[in-house]
Coordinates of C-alpha atoms in Angstrom, one line a residue:
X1205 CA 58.4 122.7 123.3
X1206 CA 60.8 123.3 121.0
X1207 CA 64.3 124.8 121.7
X1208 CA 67.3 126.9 119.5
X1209 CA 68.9 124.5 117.3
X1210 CA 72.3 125.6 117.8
X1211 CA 74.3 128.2 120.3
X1212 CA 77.9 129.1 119.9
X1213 CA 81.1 129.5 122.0
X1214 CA 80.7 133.3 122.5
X1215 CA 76.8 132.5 123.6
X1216 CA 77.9 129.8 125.7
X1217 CA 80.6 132.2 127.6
X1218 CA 78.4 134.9 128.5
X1219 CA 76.2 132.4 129.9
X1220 CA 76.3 131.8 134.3
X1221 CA 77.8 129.3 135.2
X1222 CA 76.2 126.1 136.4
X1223 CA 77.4 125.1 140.4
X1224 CA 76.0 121.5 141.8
X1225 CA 73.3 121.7 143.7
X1226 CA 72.7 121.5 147.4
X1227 CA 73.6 117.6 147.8
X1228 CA 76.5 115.3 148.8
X1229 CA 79.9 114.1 146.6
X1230 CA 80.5 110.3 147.9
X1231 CA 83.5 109.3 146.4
X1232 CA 83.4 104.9 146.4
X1233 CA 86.6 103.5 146.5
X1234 CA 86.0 100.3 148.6
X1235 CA 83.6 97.3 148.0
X1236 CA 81.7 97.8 151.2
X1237 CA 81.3 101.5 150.2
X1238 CA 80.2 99.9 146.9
X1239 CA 77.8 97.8 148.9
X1240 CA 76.1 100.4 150.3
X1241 CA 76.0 103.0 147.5
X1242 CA 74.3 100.3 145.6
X1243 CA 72.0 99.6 147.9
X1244 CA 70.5 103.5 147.9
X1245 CA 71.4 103.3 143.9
X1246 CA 69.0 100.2 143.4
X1247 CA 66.1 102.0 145.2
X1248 CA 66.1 104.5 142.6
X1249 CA 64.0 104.7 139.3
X1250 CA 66.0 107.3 137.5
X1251 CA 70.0 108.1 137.2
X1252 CA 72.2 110.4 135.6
X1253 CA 75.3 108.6 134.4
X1254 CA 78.8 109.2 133.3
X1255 CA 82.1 108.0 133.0
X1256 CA 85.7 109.5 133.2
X1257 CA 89.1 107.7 131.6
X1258 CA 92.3 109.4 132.2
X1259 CA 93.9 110.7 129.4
X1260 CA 96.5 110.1 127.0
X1261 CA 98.8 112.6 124.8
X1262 CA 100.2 110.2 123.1
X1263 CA 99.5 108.5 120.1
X1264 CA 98.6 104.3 121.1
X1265 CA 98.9 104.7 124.5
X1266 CA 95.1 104.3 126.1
X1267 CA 93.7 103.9 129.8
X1268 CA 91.0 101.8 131.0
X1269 CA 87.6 103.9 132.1
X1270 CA 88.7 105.1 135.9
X1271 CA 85.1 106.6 137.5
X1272 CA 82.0 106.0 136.8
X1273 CA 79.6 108.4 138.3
X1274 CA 75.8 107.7 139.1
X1275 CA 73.5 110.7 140.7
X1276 CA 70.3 110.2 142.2
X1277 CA 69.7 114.6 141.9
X1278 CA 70.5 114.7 145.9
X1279 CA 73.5 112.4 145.8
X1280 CA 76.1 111.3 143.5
X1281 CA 78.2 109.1 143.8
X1282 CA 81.9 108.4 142.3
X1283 CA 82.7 105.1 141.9
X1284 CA 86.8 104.6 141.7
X1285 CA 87.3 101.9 139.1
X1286 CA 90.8 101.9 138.8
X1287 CA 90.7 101.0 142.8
X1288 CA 87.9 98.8 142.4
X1289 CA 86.9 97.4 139.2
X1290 CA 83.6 96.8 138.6
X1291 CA 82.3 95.2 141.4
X1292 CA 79.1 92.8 141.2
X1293 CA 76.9 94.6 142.8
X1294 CA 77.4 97.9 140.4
X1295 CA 77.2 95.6 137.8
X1296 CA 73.6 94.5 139.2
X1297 CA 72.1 98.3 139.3
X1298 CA 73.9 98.8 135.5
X1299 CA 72.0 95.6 134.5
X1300 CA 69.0 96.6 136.1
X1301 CA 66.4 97.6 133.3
X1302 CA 63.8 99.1 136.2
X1303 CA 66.2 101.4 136.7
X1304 CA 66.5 104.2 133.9
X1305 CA 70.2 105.3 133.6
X1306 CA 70.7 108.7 131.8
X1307 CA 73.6 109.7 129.9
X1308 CA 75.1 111.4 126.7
X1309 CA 77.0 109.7 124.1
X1310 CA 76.7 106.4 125.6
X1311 CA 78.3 104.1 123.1
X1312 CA 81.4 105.6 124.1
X1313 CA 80.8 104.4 127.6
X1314 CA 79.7 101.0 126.7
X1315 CA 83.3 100.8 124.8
X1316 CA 85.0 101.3 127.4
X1317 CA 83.1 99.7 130.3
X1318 CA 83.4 96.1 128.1
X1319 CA 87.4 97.0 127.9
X1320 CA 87.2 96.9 131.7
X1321 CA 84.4 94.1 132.2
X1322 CA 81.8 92.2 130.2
X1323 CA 78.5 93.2 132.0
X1324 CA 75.1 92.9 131.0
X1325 CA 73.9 97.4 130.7
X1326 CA 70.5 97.5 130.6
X1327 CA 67.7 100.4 130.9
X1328 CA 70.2 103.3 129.3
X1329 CA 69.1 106.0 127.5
X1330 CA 70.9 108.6 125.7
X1331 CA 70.1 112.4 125.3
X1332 CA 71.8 112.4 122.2
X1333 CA 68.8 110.4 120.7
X1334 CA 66.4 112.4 122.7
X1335 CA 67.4 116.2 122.0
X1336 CA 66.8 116.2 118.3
X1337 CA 63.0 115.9 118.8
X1338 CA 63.3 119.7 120.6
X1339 CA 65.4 120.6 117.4
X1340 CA 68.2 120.7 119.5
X1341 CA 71.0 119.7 117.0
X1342 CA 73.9 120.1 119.1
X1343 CA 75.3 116.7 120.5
X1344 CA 77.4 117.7 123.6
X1345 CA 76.6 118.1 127.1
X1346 CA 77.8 121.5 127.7
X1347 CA 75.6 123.1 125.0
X1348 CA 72.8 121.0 125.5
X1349 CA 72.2 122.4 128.8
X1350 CA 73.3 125.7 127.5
X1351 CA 70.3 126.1 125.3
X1352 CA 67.8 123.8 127.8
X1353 CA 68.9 126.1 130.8
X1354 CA 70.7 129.3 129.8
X1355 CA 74.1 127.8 131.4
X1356 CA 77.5 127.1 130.9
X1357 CA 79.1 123.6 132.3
X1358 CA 83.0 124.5 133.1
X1359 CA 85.0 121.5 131.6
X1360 CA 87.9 122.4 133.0
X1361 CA 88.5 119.4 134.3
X1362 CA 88.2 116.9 132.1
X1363 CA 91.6 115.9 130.6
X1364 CA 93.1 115.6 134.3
X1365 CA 94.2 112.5 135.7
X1366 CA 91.3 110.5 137.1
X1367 CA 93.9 107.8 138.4
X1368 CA 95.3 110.4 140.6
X1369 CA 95.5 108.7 144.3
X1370 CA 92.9 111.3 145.5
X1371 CA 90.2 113.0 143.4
X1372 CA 90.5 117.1 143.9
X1373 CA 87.4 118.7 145.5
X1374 CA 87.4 120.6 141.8
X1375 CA 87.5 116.6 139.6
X1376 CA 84.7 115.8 142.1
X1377 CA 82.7 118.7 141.8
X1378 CA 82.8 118.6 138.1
X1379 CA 82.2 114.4 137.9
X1380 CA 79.3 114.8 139.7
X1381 CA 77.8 117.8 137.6
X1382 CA 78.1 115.5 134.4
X1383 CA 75.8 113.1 135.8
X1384 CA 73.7 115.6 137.6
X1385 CA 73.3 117.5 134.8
X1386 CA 71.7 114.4 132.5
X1387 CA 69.3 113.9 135.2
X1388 CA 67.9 117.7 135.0
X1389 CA 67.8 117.4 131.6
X1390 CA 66.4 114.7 130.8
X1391 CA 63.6 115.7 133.5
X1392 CA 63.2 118.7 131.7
X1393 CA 62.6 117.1 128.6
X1394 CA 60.4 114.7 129.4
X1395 CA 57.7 117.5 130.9

């Protein structure tokens, strides 16, 4: 199947917008909750995957990656790396090449994982490399799944401050879409 090549702002706006399905938000923020998210992570066979950095407005100031977000479709979880680092057993399911992790624009990631810790990411792929043979040309997320689905992602909340002591229900809602949303569509794709 082949899908529109482009779609612009004005399509994307009149578009519904996308809400996370029925399934649970765990926000990780502890290495036993680490422990067992990546026990039910490692079960898995296919992830959506993202990552969120806080960030700077100004110029050579830059902060280390602060969540990094793994959905199974029912659950996703929101792993607090500013609280936690990368702990060794996330670093075991991001190594894991049985596992396929989906994400968009992933050499970004990869940067800015290393910055944090040199870890072995294994079994990644990228919808960016995917989409172009749909003759999707677009690159990001939010029109990606506009022209796959026919709606819009609300980024509203992606230059807020992933640091912050607590995540907003609004920053977890729209973490967990990102990776969600990979998932679908690489699903989707791949019928």
């Amino acid at each position: 199947m082949t899908y529109k090549e482009t779609i612009t702002k004005e399509e994307i706006d009149a578009l519904p917008l996308l809400e996370y399905p029925d399934g649970e938000i765990r926000v990780v923020d502890t290495i036993l909750g680490a422990q067992k998210a990546c026990a039910e992570l490692s079960a898995a066979t296919l992830l959506g995957f993202d990552t969120e950095t806080r960030p700077s407005f100004q110029k050579g100031i830059s902060y280390k990656i602060a969540l990094m977000q793994l959905s199974m479709g029912n659950v996703c979880y929101l792993f607090r790396l500013n609280i936690l680092g990368i702990p060794k057993c996330l670093a075991q399911v991001l190594a894991n090449d049985k596992i396929t992790k989906v994400g968009l624009s992933l050499r970004d990631d990869f940067h800015q994982i290393m910055k944090r810790d040199k870890i072995a990411l294994n079994g990644f792929v990228d919808l960016q490399k995917i989409v172009p043979q749909f003759g999707i040309q677009e690159l990001s997320l939010k029109k990606i799944y506009a022209i796959v689905f026919g709606k819009k992602i609300s980024k509203a909340q992606q230059l807020t401050n992933w640091e912050a002591p607590v995540l907003t229900d609004k920053q977890q809602m729209y973490a967990a879409i990102d990776a969600w949303a990979c998932v679908d569509l690489y699903k989707k794709l791949e019928q």
